[in-house]
Coordinates of C-alpha atoms and ligand atoms in Angstrom, one line a residue:
E30 CA 19.5 -1.3 14.8
K31 CA 16.5 -3.3 16.1
G32 CA 16.8 -2.0 19.6
V33 CA 14.1 -3.6 21.8
Y34 CA 12.4 -5.2 18.8
P35 CA 12.8 -8.9 18.0
H36 CA 12.5 -8.2 14.3
F37 CA 13.1 -5.3 11.9
M38 CA 9.6 -5.9 10.4
L39 CA 7.8 -5.2 13.7
K40 CA 10.0 -2.2 14.3
E41 CA 9.2 -0.8 10.9
I42 CA 5.5 -1.4 11.3
D43 CA 5.6 0.6 14.6
E44 CA 7.6 3.4 13.0
Q45 CA 4.8 4.2 10.6
P46 CA 3.1 7.0 12.7
F47 CA 6.5 8.6 13.1
V48 CA 7.2 8.3 9.3
I49 CA 3.9 10.0 8.5
R50 CA 4.8 12.8 10.9
R51 CA 8.3 13.1 9.4
I52 CA 6.9 13.4 5.9
I53 CA 4.7 16.2 7.1
Q54 CA 7.7 17.9 8.5
E55 CA 10.0 17.3 5.5
Y56 CA 7.4 18.6 3.1
E57 CA 6.3 21.6 5.2
K58 CA 7.6 25.0 4.1
D59 CA 6.3 28.3 5.4
G60 CA 3.6 26.5 7.3
K61 CA 2.3 24.7 4.2
L62 CA 2.9 21.2 2.7
Q63 CA 4.8 21.8 -0.6
I64 CA 6.6 20.0 -3.3
D65 CA 9.1 21.6 -5.6
Q66 CA 7.1 23.9 -7.9
E67 CA 8.8 22.5 -11.1
I68 CA 7.6 19.0 -10.1
V69 CA 4.1 20.1 -9.4
D70 CA 3.9 22.0 -12.7
T71 CA 5.3 19.0 -14.6
V72 CA 2.6 16.8 -13.1
K73 CA -0.1 19.3 -13.7
E74 CA 0.9 19.8 -17.4
S75 CA 1.0 16.1 -18.2
D76 CA -2.2 14.6 -19.6
R77 CA -1.7 11.3 -17.9
I78 CA 0.4 9.7 -15.3
Y79 CA 1.9 6.2 -15.9
I80 CA 2.9 4.7 -12.6
I81 CA 5.5 2.0 -13.0
A82 CA 6.4 -0.3 -10.1
A83 CA 6.8 -3.8 -8.8
G84 CA 5.5 -5.8 -5.8
T85 CA 4.4 -3.7 -2.8
S86 CA 5.3 -0.5 -4.6
Y87 CA 3.0 -1.5 -7.4
N88 CA 0.3 -2.1 -4.8
A89 CA 1.0 1.4 -3.4
G90 CA 0.7 2.7 -7.0
L91 CA -2.8 1.3 -7.2
I92 CA -3.8 3.4 -4.2
G93 CA -1.8 6.3 -5.8
K94 CA -4.1 6.1 -8.8
Q95 CA -7.2 6.6 -6.5
L96 CA -5.5 9.6 -4.9
L97 CA -4.2 11.3 -8.0
E98 CA -7.6 10.8 -9.8
K99 CA -10.0 11.6 -6.9
I100 CA -8.0 14.4 -5.2
G101 CA -5.7 15.4 -8.1
N102 CA -8.1 15.1 -10.9
K103 CA -5.4 13.6 -13.1
P104 CA -6.0 10.3 -15.1
V105 CA -3.6 7.6 -14.1
E106 CA -2.6 4.1 -15.3
V107 CA -0.7 1.7 -13.1
H108 CA 1.7 -0.8 -14.7
I109 CA 3.8 -3.7 -13.5
A110 CA 7.3 -2.7 -14.5
S111 CA 8.2 -6.2 -15.9
E112 CA 5.2 -6.2 -18.2
F113 CA 5.2 -2.7 -19.4
V114 CA 8.6 -3.1 -21.0
Y115 CA 7.2 -5.5 -23.4
N116 CA 3.4 -5.0 -23.4
T117 CA 3.8 -1.2 -23.9
P118 CA 0.4 0.4 -24.2
I119 CA -0.4 3.3 -26.5
V120 CA 0.8 6.3 -24.6
S121 CA -1.0 9.5 -24.3
K122 CA 0.4 12.8 -25.9
K123 CA 2.0 14.3 -22.8
P124 CA 2.7 11.5 -20.4
L125 CA 4.6 11.7 -17.1
F126 CA 6.2 8.5 -15.9
L127 CA 6.2 8.0 -12.2
F128 CA 8.5 5.3 -10.9
V129 CA 7.6 4.1 -7.4
S130 CA 10.5 2.2 -5.9
Q131 CA 11.6 1.9 -2.2
S132 CA 15.1 1.0 -3.1
G133 CA 15.3 2.9 -6.3
E134 CA 17.3 0.0 -7.7
T135 CA 14.6 -2.4 -9.2
A136 CA 15.9 -3.5 -12.6
D137 CA 12.4 -4.0 -14.0
C138 CA 11.7 -0.4 -13.4
R139 CA 15.0 0.8 -14.8
A140 CA 14.3 -1.1 -18.1
V141 CA 11.2 1.0 -18.5
L142 CA 13.0 4.1 -17.5
V143 CA 15.6 3.6 -20.2
K144 CA 13.0 2.8 -22.7
I145 CA 10.8 5.9 -22.0
K146 CA 13.8 8.2 -21.9
K147 CA 14.7 7.2 -25.4
L148 CA 11.2 8.1 -26.4
G149 CA 11.7 11.6 -24.9
Y150 CA 9.1 11.3 -22.0
K151 CA 9.5 13.0 -18.6
S152 CA 10.1 11.0 -15.5
L153 CA 9.7 11.3 -11.7
T154 CA 10.9 8.7 -9.2
L155 CA 9.3 8.3 -5.8
T156 CA 12.0 6.5 -3.7
N157 CA 13.3 6.0 -0.1
V158 CA 16.9 6.1 -1.2
E159 CA 18.5 9.4 -2.2
G160 CA 21.1 9.0 -5.0
S161 CA 19.7 5.5 -6.0
T162 CA 19.8 4.5 -9.7
L163 CA 16.2 5.4 -10.5
S164 CA 16.5 8.7 -8.7
R165 CA 19.7 9.6 -10.6
E166 CA 18.3 8.7 -13.9
A167 CA 14.9 10.2 -13.8
D168 CA 14.2 13.9 -14.4
Y169 CA 12.9 14.4 -10.8
T170 CA 12.8 12.7 -7.5
L171 CA 10.5 12.8 -4.5
L172 CA 11.8 11.2 -1.3
L173 CA 9.8 9.0 1.1
H174 CA 11.9 9.9 4.2
A175 CA 10.9 6.6 5.7
G176 CA 14.3 5.8 7.1
P177 CA 16.2 2.6 6.1
E178 CA 13.8 -0.3 5.5
I179 CA 15.7 -3.4 6.5
A180 CA 13.1 -6.2 6.7
V181 CA 12.6 -7.8 3.3
A182 CA 8.8 -7.4 3.6
S183 CA 8.0 -3.8 2.8
T184 CA 5.7 -2.0 5.3
K185 CA 6.6 1.6 6.1
A186 CA 7.6 2.3 2.5
Y187 CA 4.0 1.3 1.4
T188 CA 2.4 3.9 3.8
A189 CA 5.1 6.5 3.1
N190 CA 4.5 6.2 -0.6
I191 CA 0.7 6.7 -0.1
A192 CA 1.4 9.7 2.2
V193 CA 3.7 11.4 -0.3
L194 CA 1.3 10.7 -3.1
T195 CA -1.6 12.3 -1.0
I196 CA 0.5 15.5 -0.8
L197 CA 1.2 15.5 -4.5
S198 CA -2.4 14.8 -5.3
A199 CA -3.6 17.7 -3.1
L200 CA -1.1 20.0 -4.7
I201 CA -2.1 19.3 -8.3
G202 CA -5.8 19.4 -7.7
D203 CA -8.1 21.6 -5.7
N204 CA -10.2 19.0 -3.8
M205 CA -8.2 19.1 -0.6
N206 CA -6.7 22.4 0.8
H207 CA -3.6 22.7 2.9
E208 CA -5.2 22.8 6.2
E209 CA -7.3 19.7 5.4
L210 CA -4.3 17.8 4.0
H211 CA -2.2 18.5 7.1
H212 CA -5.2 17.7 9.4
E213 CA -6.1 14.4 7.7
L214 CA -2.5 13.1 7.6
S215 CA -2.1 13.9 11.3
I216 CA -5.3 12.0 12.0
V217 CA -3.8 9.0 10.1
A218 CA -0.7 9.0 12.2
T219 CA -2.7 8.9 15.4
V220 CA -5.0 6.2 14.2
I221 CA -2.0 4.0 13.1
E222 CA -0.5 4.6 16.6
S223 CA -3.6 3.2 18.2
I224 CA -3.7 0.2 15.9
C225 CA 0.0 -0.6 16.8
D226 CA -1.1 -0.5 20.5
E227 CA -3.3 -3.5 19.9
K228 CA -0.7 -6.1 19.0
E229 CA -2.2 -8.8 21.2
L230 CA -5.4 -8.7 19.1
F231 CA -3.4 -9.5 15.8
D232 CA -1.3 -12.1 17.6
E233 CA -4.6 -13.7 18.7
I234 CA -6.1 -13.6 15.2
A235 CA -3.1 -15.0 13.6
G236 CA -2.7 -17.8 16.1
K237 CA -6.4 -18.7 15.8
Y238 CA -6.8 -18.7 12.0
L239 CA -3.4 -18.7 10.4
K240 CA -1.1 -20.9 12.4
D241 CA -1.9 -24.1 10.5
T242 CA -3.9 -23.1 7.5
R243 CA -2.6 -23.9 3.9
N244 CA -4.4 -21.0 2.3
C245 CA -6.1 -17.7 3.1
F246 CA -8.1 -15.0 1.3
Y247 CA -8.3 -11.3 1.7
I248 CA -11.4 -9.7 0.1
G249 CA -12.5 -6.1 -0.5
R250 CA -14.3 -3.8 -2.9
H251 CA -13.4 -0.4 -4.2
I252 CA -10.2 0.9 -2.6
D253 CA -10.3 -2.0 -0.1
Y254 CA -9.7 -4.4 -3.0
Y255 CA -6.2 -2.8 -3.5
V256 CA -5.5 -3.1 0.2
A257 CA -6.5 -6.7 -0.1
L258 CA -3.8 -7.2 -2.8
E259 CA -1.1 -5.8 -0.6
A260 CA -2.4 -7.6 2.5
A261 CA -2.2 -10.9 0.6
L262 CA 1.3 -10.3 -0.7
K263 CA 2.5 -9.4 2.8
L264 CA 1.0 -12.6 4.3
K265 CA 2.2 -14.9 1.5
E266 CA 5.8 -13.6 1.4
I267 CA 6.6 -14.0 5.1
S268 CA 4.3 -16.9 6.2
Y269 CA 4.4 -19.0 3.0
I270 CA 0.6 -19.4 3.3
Q271 CA -0.9 -19.4 -0.2
T272 CA -3.0 -16.2 0.0
E273 CA -5.0 -14.3 -2.6
G274 CA -6.5 -10.8 -2.6
F275 CA -9.8 -10.8 -4.3
A276 CA -12.4 -8.2 -5.4
A277 CA -15.2 -9.4 -3.1
G278 CA -17.8 -9.3 -5.8
E279 CA -15.8 -11.7 -7.9
L280 CA -16.0 -14.5 -5.3
K281 CA -19.3 -15.8 -6.7
H282 CA -17.7 -15.9 -10.2
G283 CA -15.4 -18.7 -9.3
T284 CA -13.3 -18.3 -6.3
I285 CA -15.9 -19.2 -3.8
A286 CA -15.3 -22.8 -5.0
L287 CA -12.1 -22.8 -3.0
I288 CA -13.8 -22.1 0.3
E289 CA -14.0 -25.0 2.6
K290 CA -14.5 -25.6 6.3
G291 CA -11.9 -23.5 8.2
T292 CA -10.6 -21.4 5.2
P293 CA -9.7 -18.0 6.6
V294 CA -11.2 -15.1 4.7
I295 CA -10.3 -11.7 5.9
A296 CA -12.5 -8.8 4.6
V297 CA -11.5 -5.1 4.6
I298 CA -14.4 -2.7 4.8
S299 CA -13.7 1.0 4.8
Q300 CA -16.2 2.6 2.5
D301 CA -19.8 3.3 3.3
E302 CA -21.0 2.6 -0.3
I303 CA -19.6 -0.9 -0.3
N304 CA -20.3 -1.8 3.3
L305 CA -23.4 -3.9 2.8
N306 CA -22.3 -5.6 -0.4
T307 CA -19.0 -6.8 1.1
R308 CA -20.8 -7.9 4.1
S309 CA -23.1 -10.1 2.1
N310 CA -20.0 -11.7 0.5
V311 CA -18.7 -12.3 4.0
K312 CA -21.9 -14.0 4.9
E313 CA -21.7 -16.3 1.7
V314 CA -18.3 -17.4 2.8
K315 CA -19.4 -18.0 6.3
S316 CA -22.2 -20.1 5.3
R317 CA -19.8 -22.4 3.4
G318 CA -17.7 -22.9 6.6
G319 CA -15.1 -20.2 6.1
N320 CA -13.5 -18.5 9.1
T321 CA -14.2 -14.9 8.6
V322 CA -12.5 -11.9 10.0
V323 CA -13.7 -8.3 9.4
I324 CA -11.5 -5.2 9.5
S325 CA -13.7 -2.1 9.4
Q326 CA -13.9 1.6 9.9
K327 CA -15.7 2.6 13.1
S328 CA -18.6 4.5 11.5
I329 CA -19.7 1.6 9.4
S330 CA -18.6 -1.2 11.8
Q331 CA -20.8 -3.9 13.3
K332 CA -20.4 -5.3 16.8
T333 CA -19.0 -8.7 15.6
D334 CA -16.2 -7.1 13.6
Q335 CA -12.9 -8.3 15.0
V336 CA -10.9 -5.2 14.0
I337 CA -12.5 -1.8 14.3
I338 CA -10.4 1.2 13.2
D339 CA -11.1 4.8 14.0
D340 CA -12.3 6.8 10.9
V341 CA -10.0 8.7 8.6
H342 CA -10.6 10.6 5.4
P343 CA -12.4 8.2 3.0
T344 CA -9.6 8.3 0.3
L345 CA -6.8 7.8 2.9
T346 CA -8.2 4.6 4.5
P347 CA -5.5 2.4 3.0
L348 CA -3.0 4.1 5.2
V349 CA -4.8 2.7 8.2
T350 CA -6.5 -0.5 7.0
I351 CA -3.2 -2.0 5.8
V352 CA -1.6 -1.8 9.3
P353 CA -3.7 -4.7 10.9
T354 CA -2.9 -6.8 7.9
Q355 CA 0.9 -6.1 8.3
L356 CA 0.7 -7.1 11.9
I357 CA -1.4 -10.2 11.1
A358 CA 1.3 -11.3 8.6
Y359 CA 4.0 -10.7 11.2
Y360 CA 2.3 -12.8 13.9
A361 CA 1.3 -15.5 11.3
A362 CA 5.0 -15.9 10.5
L363 CA 6.0 -15.8 14.1
H364 CA 3.4 -18.6 15.0
R365 CA 4.8 -20.7 12.2
D366 CA 8.4 -20.0 13.5
L367 CA 9.8 -18.6 10.3
D368 CA 12.6 -16.2 9.5
I369 CA 10.5 -13.0 9.4
D370 CA 13.0 -10.5 8.2
K371 CA 14.6 -12.7 5.6
P372 CA 12.0 -14.9 4.0
R373 CA 13.2 -17.7 1.7
N374 CA 13.9 -17.0 -1.9
L375 CA 13.5 -13.2 -1.6
A376 CA 15.9 -10.2 -1.8
K377 CA 15.5 -6.7 -0.6
S378 CA 16.2 -5.2 -3.9
V379 CA 15.8 -7.1 -7.2
T380 CA 18.5 -5.9 -9.6
V381 CA 17.9 -8.4 -12.3
E382 CA 15.1 -8.4 -14.8
Ligands
F6R1180 C1 7.3 -6.9 -0.8 C2 8.6 -6.4 -1.4 C3 8.8 -6.5 -2.9 C4 9.2 -5.0 -3.3 C5 9.5 -5.0 -4.8 C6 9.8 -3.6 -5.3 O1 7.3 -6.8 0.5 O2 9.5 -6.0 -0.6 O3 7.6 -6.9 -3.5 O4 8.2 -4.2 -3.0 O5 10.6 -5.9 -5.1 O6 10.9 -3.1 -4.7 P1 11.2 -1.5 -4.8 O7 10.1 -0.8 -4.1 O8 12.5 -1.4 -4.1 O9 11.2 -1.2 -6.2

């Protein structure tokens, strides 16, 4: 039930700190975050992980690749399910297929699962729904424990996916110990909470820049680029504003031609090493008349940034930088008087290919 909330989407955005804490609880055994040893061993023994997913789950998979490679030391490829089934790449010797699907029912993912099972490859499903098709048909399952996600636009499943993949990454590698993992995820929950306490800010940004615009851009570099992709998907699916997520460095290779007076461009800046370069892209956009908004991490922020988020572990920033973009999408759709929980032409689970 929605309770005091006007929409499920807003409720589910607000639930995210709670979901992160529940994931910590659910995966904690004997005072340590743990995953079934057979799953950990299977992932460790594989020579490459193939993440297969669609939509928001695909975008979470892009972050998963960063985590599994940086924290878990395991090479990862991320594939759009509906493409992989035809454009199947050359697969490594000992692959593990990781299906990321909130519903566990996405037909495009299932088509890949059927195909790779015939080839004798191992599979693991990361899903929010126990007993779902992808969960039943894969060798192993990891649950998101996010609680039912009712709004069509996926929010808490995205962060839950990233949180569970963080635990998996820490357990297969040795770059993050148990205490650190627990500590860093707890910080994330607290920071998300404080972002959710600033709703007026996001309402104001959406009202000022997105109420009447026809298009919008999210830009970022490094891990922020993947966040920009999910931020853009969220905004377009519920506000119907044509929105693109771009690698900030690519702007000058073509996209900047689209910037005109008043075009909203929202930059995500969470990493020290890309801070100055992304900021110079923001300046380029501004000098061409674009309306720029900067979402940054506190330690690298500048006074003029509209959204400043407390620092978290550098590889876990997507868990927090995505939240302002979810709220911006929500308020943009609200200002445009749209059906937020049931956007046109979309279904919660897509069971046709
Ligand atoms: C976006 C959205 C869709 C789903 C996609 C995959 O907000 O809801 O893009 O993410 O259809 O669905 P699952 O994760 O159920 O496989």
